[in-house]
Coordinates of N, CA and C in Angstrom, one line a residue:
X225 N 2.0 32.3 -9.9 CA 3.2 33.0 -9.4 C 4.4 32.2 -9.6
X226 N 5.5 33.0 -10.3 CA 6.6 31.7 -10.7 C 7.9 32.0 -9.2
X227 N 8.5 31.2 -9.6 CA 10.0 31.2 -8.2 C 10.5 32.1 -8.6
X228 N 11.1 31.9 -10.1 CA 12.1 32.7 -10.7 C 12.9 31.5 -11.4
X229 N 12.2 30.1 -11.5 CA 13.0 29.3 -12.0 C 12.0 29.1 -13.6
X230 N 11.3 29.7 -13.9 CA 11.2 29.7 -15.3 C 12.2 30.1 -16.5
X231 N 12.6 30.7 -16.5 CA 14.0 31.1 -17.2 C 14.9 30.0 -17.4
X232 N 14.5 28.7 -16.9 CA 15.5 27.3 -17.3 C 16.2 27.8 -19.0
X233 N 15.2 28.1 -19.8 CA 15.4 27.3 -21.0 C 15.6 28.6 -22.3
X234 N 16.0 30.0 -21.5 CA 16.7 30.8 -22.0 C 18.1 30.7 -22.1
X235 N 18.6 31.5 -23.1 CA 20.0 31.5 -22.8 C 21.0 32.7 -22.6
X236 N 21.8 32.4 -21.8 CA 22.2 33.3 -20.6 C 23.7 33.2 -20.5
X237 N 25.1 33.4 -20.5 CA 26.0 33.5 -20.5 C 26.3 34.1 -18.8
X238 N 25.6 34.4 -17.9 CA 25.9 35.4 -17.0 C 26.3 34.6 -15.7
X239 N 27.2 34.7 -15.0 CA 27.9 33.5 -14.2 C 27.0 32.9 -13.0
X240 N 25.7 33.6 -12.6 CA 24.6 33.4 -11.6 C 23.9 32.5 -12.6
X241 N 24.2 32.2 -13.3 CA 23.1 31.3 -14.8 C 23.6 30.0 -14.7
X242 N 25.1 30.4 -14.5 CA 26.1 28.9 -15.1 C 26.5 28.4 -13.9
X243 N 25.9 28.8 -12.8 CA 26.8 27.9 -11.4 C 25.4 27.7 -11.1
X244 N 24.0 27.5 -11.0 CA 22.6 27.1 -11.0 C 22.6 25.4 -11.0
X245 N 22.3 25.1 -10.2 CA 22.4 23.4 -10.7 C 21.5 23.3 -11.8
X246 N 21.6 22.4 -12.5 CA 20.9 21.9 -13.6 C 21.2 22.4 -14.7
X247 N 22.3 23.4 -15.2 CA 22.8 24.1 -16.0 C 23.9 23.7 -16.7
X248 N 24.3 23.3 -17.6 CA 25.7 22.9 -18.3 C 26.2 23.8 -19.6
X249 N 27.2 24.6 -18.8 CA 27.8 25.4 -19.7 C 28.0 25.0 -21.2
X250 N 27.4 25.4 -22.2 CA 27.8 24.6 -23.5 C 28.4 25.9 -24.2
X251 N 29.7 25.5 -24.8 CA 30.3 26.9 -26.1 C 30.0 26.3 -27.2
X252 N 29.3 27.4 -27.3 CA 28.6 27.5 -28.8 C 29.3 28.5 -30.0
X253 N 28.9 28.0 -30.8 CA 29.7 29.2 -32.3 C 28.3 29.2 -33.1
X254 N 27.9 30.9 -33.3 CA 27.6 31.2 -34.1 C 27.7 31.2 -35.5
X255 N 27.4 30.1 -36.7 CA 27.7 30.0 -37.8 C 28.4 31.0 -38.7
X256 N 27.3 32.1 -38.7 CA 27.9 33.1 -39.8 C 29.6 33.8 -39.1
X257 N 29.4 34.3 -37.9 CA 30.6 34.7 -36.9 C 31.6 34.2 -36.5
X258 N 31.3 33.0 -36.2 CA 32.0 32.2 -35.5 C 32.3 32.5 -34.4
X259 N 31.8 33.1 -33.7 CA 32.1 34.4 -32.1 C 31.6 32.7 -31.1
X260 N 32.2 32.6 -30.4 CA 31.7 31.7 -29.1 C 30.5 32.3 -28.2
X261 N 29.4 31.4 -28.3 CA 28.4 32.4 -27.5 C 27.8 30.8 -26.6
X262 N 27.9 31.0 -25.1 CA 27.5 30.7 -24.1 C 25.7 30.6 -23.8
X263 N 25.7 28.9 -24.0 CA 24.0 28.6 -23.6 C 24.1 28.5 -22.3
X264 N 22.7 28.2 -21.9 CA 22.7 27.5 -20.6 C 21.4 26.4 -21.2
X265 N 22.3 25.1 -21.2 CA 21.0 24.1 -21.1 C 20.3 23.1 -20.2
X266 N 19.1 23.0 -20.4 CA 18.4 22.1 -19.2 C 19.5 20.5 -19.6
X267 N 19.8 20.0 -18.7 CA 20.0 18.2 -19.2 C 18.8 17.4 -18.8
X268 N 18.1 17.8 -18.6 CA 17.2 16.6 -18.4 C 15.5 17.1 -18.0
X269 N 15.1 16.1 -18.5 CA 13.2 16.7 -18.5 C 12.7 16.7 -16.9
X270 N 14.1 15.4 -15.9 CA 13.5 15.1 -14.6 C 13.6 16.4 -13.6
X271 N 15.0 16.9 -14.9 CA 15.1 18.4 -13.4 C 13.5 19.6 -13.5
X272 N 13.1 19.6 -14.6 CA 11.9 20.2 -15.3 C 10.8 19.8 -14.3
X273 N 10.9 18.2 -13.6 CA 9.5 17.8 -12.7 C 9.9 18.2 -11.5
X274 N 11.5 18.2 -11.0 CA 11.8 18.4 -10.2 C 11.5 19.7 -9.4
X275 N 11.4 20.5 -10.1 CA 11.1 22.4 -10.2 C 10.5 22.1 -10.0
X276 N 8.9 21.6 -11.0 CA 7.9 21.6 -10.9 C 7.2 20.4 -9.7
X277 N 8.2 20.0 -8.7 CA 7.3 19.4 -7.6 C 7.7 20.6 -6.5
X278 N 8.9 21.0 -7.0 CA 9.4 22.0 -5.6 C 8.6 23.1 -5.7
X279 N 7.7 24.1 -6.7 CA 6.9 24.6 -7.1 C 5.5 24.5 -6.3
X280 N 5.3 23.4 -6.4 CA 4.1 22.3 -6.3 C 4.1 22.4 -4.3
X281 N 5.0 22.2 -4.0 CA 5.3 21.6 -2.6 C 5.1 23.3 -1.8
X282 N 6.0 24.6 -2.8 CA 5.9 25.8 -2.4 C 4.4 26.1 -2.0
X283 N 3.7 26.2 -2.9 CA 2.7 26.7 -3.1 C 1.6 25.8 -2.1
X284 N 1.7 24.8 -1.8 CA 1.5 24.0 -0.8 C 1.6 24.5 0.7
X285 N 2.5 24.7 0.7 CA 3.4 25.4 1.6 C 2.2 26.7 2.0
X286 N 3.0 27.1 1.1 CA 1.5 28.6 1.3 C 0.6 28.9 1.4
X287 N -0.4 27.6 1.1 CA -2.0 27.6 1.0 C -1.9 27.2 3.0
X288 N -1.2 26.4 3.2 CA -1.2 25.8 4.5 C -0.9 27.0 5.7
X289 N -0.1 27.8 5.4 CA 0.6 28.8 6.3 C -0.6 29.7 5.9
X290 N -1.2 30.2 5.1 CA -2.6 30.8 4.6 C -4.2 30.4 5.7
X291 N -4.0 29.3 5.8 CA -5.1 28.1 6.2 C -4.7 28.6 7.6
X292 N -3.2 27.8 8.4 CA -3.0 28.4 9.9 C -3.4 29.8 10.0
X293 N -3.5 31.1 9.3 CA -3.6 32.3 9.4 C -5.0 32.7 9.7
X294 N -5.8 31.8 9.1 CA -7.4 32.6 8.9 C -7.7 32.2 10.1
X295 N -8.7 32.5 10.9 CA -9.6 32.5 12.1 C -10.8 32.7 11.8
X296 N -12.0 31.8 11.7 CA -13.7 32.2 11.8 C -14.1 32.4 12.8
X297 N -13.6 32.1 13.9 CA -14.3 32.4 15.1 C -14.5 33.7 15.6
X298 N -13.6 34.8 15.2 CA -14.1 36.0 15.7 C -15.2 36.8 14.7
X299 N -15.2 36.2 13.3 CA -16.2 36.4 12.8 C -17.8 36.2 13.3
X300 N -17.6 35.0 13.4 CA -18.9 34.0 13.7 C -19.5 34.8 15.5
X301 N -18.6 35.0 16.3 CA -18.5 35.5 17.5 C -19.1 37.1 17.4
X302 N -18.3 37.4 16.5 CA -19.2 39.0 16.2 C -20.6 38.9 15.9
X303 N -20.9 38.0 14.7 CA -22.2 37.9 14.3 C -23.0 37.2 15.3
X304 N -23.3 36.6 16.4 CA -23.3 36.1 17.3 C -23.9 37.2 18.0
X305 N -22.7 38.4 18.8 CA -22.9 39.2 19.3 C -23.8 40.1 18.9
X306 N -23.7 40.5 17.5 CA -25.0 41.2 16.7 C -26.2 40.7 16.8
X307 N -26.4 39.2 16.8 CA -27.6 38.9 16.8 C -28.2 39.4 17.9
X308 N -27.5 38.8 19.4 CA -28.2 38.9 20.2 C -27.7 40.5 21.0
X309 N -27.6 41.5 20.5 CA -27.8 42.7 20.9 C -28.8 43.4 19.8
X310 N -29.0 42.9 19.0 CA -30.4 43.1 18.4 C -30.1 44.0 16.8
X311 N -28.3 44.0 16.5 CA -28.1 44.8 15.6 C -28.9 43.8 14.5
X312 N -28.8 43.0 14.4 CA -29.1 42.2 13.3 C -30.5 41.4 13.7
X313 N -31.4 41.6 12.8 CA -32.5 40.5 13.3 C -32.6 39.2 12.5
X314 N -32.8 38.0 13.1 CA -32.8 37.0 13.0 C -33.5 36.5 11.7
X315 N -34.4 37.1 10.9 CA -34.1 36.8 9.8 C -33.3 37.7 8.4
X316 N -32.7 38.6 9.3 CA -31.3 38.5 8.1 C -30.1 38.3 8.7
X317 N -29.9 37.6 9.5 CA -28.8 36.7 9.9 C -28.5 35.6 8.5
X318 N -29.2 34.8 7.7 CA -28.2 34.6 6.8 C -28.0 35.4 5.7
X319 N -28.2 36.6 5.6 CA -27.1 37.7 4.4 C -26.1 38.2 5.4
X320 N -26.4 38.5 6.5 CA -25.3 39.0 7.5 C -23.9 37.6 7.6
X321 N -23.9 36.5 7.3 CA -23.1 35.5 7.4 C -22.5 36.3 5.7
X322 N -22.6 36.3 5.0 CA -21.6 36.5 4.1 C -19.8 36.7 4.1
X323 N -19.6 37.7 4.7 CA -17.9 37.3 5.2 C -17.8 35.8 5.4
X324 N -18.4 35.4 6.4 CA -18.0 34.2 6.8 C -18.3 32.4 5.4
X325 N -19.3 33.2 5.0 CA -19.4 32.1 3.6 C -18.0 32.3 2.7
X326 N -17.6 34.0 2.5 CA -16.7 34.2 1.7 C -14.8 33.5 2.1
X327 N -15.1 33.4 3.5 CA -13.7 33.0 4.1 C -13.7 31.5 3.8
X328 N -15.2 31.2 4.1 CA -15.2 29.5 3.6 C -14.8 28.7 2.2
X329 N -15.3 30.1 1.7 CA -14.9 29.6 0.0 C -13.8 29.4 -0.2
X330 N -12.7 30.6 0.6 CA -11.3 30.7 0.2 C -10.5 29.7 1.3
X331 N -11.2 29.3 2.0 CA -11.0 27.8 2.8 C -10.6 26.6 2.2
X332 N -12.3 26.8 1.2 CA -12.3 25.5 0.3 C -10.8 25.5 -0.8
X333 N -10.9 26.8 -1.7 CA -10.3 27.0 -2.3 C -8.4 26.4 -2.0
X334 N -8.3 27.2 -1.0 CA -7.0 26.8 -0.3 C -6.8 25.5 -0.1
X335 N -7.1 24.4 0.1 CA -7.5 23.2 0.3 C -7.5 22.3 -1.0
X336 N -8.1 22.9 -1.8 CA -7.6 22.6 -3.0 C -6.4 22.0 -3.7
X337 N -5.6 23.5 -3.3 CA -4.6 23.3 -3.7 C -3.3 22.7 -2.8
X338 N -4.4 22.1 -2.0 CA -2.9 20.7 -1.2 C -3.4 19.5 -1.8
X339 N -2.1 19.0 -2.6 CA -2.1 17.8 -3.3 C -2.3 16.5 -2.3
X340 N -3.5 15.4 -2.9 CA -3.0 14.0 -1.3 C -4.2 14.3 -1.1
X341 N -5.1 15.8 -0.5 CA -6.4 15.5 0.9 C -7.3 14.7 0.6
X342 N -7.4 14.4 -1.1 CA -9.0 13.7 -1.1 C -8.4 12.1 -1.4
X343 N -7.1 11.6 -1.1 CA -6.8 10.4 -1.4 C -7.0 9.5 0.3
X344 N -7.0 8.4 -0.4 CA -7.6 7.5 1.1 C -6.2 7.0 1.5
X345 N -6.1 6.9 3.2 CA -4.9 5.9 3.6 C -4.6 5.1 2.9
X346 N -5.7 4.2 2.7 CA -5.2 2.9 2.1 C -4.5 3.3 0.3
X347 N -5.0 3.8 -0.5 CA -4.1 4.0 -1.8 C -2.6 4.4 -1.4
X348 N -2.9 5.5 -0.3 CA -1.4 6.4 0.1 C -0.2 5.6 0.3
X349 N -0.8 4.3 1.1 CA -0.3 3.1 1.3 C 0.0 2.4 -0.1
X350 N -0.8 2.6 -0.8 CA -0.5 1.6 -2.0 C 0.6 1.7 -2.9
X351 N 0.7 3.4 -2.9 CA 1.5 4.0 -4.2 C 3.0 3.8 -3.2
X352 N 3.1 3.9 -1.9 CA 4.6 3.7 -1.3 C 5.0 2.3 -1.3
X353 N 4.1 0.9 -1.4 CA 4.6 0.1 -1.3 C 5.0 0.0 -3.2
X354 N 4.1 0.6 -4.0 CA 4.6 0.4 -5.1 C 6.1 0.8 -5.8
X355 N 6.1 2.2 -4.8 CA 7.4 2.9 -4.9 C 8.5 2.3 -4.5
X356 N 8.3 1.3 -3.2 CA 9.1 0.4 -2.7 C 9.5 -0.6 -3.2
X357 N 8.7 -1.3 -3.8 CA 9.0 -2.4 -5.2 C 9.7 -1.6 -6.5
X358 N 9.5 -0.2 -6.8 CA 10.4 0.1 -7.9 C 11.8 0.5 -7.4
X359 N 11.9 1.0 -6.6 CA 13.5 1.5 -5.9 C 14.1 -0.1 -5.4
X360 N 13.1 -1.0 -5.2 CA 14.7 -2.3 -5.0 C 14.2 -2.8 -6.4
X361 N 13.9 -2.8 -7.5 CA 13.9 -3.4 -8.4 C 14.7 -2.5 -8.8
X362 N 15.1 -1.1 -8.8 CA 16.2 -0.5 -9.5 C 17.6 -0.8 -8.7
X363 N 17.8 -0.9 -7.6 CA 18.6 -1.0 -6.7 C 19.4 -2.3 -6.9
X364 N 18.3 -3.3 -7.6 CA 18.6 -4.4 -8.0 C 19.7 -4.2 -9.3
X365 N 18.8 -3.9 -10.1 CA 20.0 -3.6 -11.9 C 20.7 -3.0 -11.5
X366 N 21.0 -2.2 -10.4 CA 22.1 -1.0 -10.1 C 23.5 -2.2 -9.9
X367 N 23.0 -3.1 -8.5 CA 23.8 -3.8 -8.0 C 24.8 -4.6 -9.2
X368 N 23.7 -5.5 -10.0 CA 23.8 -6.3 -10.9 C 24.6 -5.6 -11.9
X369 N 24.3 -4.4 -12.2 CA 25.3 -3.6 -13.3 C 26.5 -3.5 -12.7
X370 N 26.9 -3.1 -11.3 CA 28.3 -2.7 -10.4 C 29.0 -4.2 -10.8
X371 N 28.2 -5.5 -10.5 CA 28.6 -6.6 -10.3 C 29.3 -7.1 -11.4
X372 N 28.5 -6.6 -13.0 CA 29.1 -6.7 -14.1 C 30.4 -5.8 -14.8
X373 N 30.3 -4.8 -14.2 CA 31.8 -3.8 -14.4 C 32.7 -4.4 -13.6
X374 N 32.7 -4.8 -12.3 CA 33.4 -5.0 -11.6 C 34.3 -6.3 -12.2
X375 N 33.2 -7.6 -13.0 CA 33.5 -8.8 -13.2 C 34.2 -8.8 -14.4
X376 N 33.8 -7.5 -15.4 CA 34.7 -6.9 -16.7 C 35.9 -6.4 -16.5
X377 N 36.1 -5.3 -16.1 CA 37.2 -4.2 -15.4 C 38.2 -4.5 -14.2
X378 N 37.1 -5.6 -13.5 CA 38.5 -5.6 -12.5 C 38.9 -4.8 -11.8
X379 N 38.3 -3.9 -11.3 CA 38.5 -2.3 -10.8 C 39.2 -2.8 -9.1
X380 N 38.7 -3.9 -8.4 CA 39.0 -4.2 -7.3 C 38.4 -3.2 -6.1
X381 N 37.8 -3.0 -6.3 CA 36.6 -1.9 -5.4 C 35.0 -1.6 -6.1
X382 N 34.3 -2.2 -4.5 CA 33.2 -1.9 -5.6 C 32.6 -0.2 -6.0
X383 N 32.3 0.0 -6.9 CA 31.8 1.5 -7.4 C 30.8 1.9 -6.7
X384 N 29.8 1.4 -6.6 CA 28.6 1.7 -5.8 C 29.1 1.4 -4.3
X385 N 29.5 0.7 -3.8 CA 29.1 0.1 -2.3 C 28.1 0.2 -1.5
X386 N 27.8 0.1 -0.3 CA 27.0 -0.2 0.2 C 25.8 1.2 0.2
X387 N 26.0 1.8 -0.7 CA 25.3 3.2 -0.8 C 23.9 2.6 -1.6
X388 N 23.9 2.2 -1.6 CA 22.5 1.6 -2.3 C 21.3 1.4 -1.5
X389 N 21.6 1.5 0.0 CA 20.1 1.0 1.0 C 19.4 2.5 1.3
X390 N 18.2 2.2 1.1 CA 17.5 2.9 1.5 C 16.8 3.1 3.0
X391 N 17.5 4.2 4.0 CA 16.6 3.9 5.2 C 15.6 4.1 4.8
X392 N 14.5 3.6 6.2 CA 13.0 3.3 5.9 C 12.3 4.5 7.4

């Protein structure tokens, strides 16, 4: 099921196209014509992951609000009640569970598709401290690059300032 953000990489002239973040109006000329014709292009592959995590995170979203929704217990509680009023005899009590195998499937299924459940604390832990070492190792070149404009240019203010920390 798409958002509606597949259409990135069409081209579109229409003003709901061109005020879209991730969009940069380019005027174009048709060779033979020369008529100015209006793209819309992606700039970058990150906004491409970026969709594709907000996509990712949706549909996440959905399986989970899916998951809060279902209920087995009134299932299980009916069949329960069937058994012991004698609608059902005890040995077809397991073909009479079917619904309830089938909600489980779509349990499983749903479950699936949350990214993370089958990873352990400890990696979860691993990949943030790793993420933590690359944001001040970028944070670092950041500073270090401000520190070298500043030491070229002369600007007399620093560019970045103190915008660089990450709360934790």
């Amino acid at each position: 099921m798409s958002t509606g953000l597949s259409g990135l990489s069409r081209a579109s002239g229409s003003p709901e196209n061109l005020s879209t973040p991730g969009f940069k109006a380019a005027l174009k000329t048709e060779s033979d014509t020369n008529t100015p014709v209006f793209a819309a292009m992606d700039h970058s592959s990150s906004l491409k992951k970026e969709i594709d995590e907000y996509e990712q995170l949706n549909n996440e979203a959905r399986a989970l609000e899916e998951l809060r929704n279902m209920d087995l217990l009134p299932l299980l509680l009916d069949l329960i009640e069937n058994l012991k009023a004698g609608k059902i005899s005890p040995k077809d009590f397991d073909n009479a569970t079917g619904r309830i195998k089938t909600r489980l499937n779509k349990f499983r299924s749903l479950l699936n598709q949350i990214e993370g459940l089958d990873e352990s604390t400890e990696s979860r832990i691993q990949k943030m401290e790793e993420m933590k070492k690359r944001i001040g190792a970028k944070q670092e070149l950041l500073k270090r690059f401000s520190e070298e404009i500043e030491a070229k240019f002369g600007t007399g203010r620093p560019i970045a300032g103190d915008k660089m920390e990450i709360d934790e």
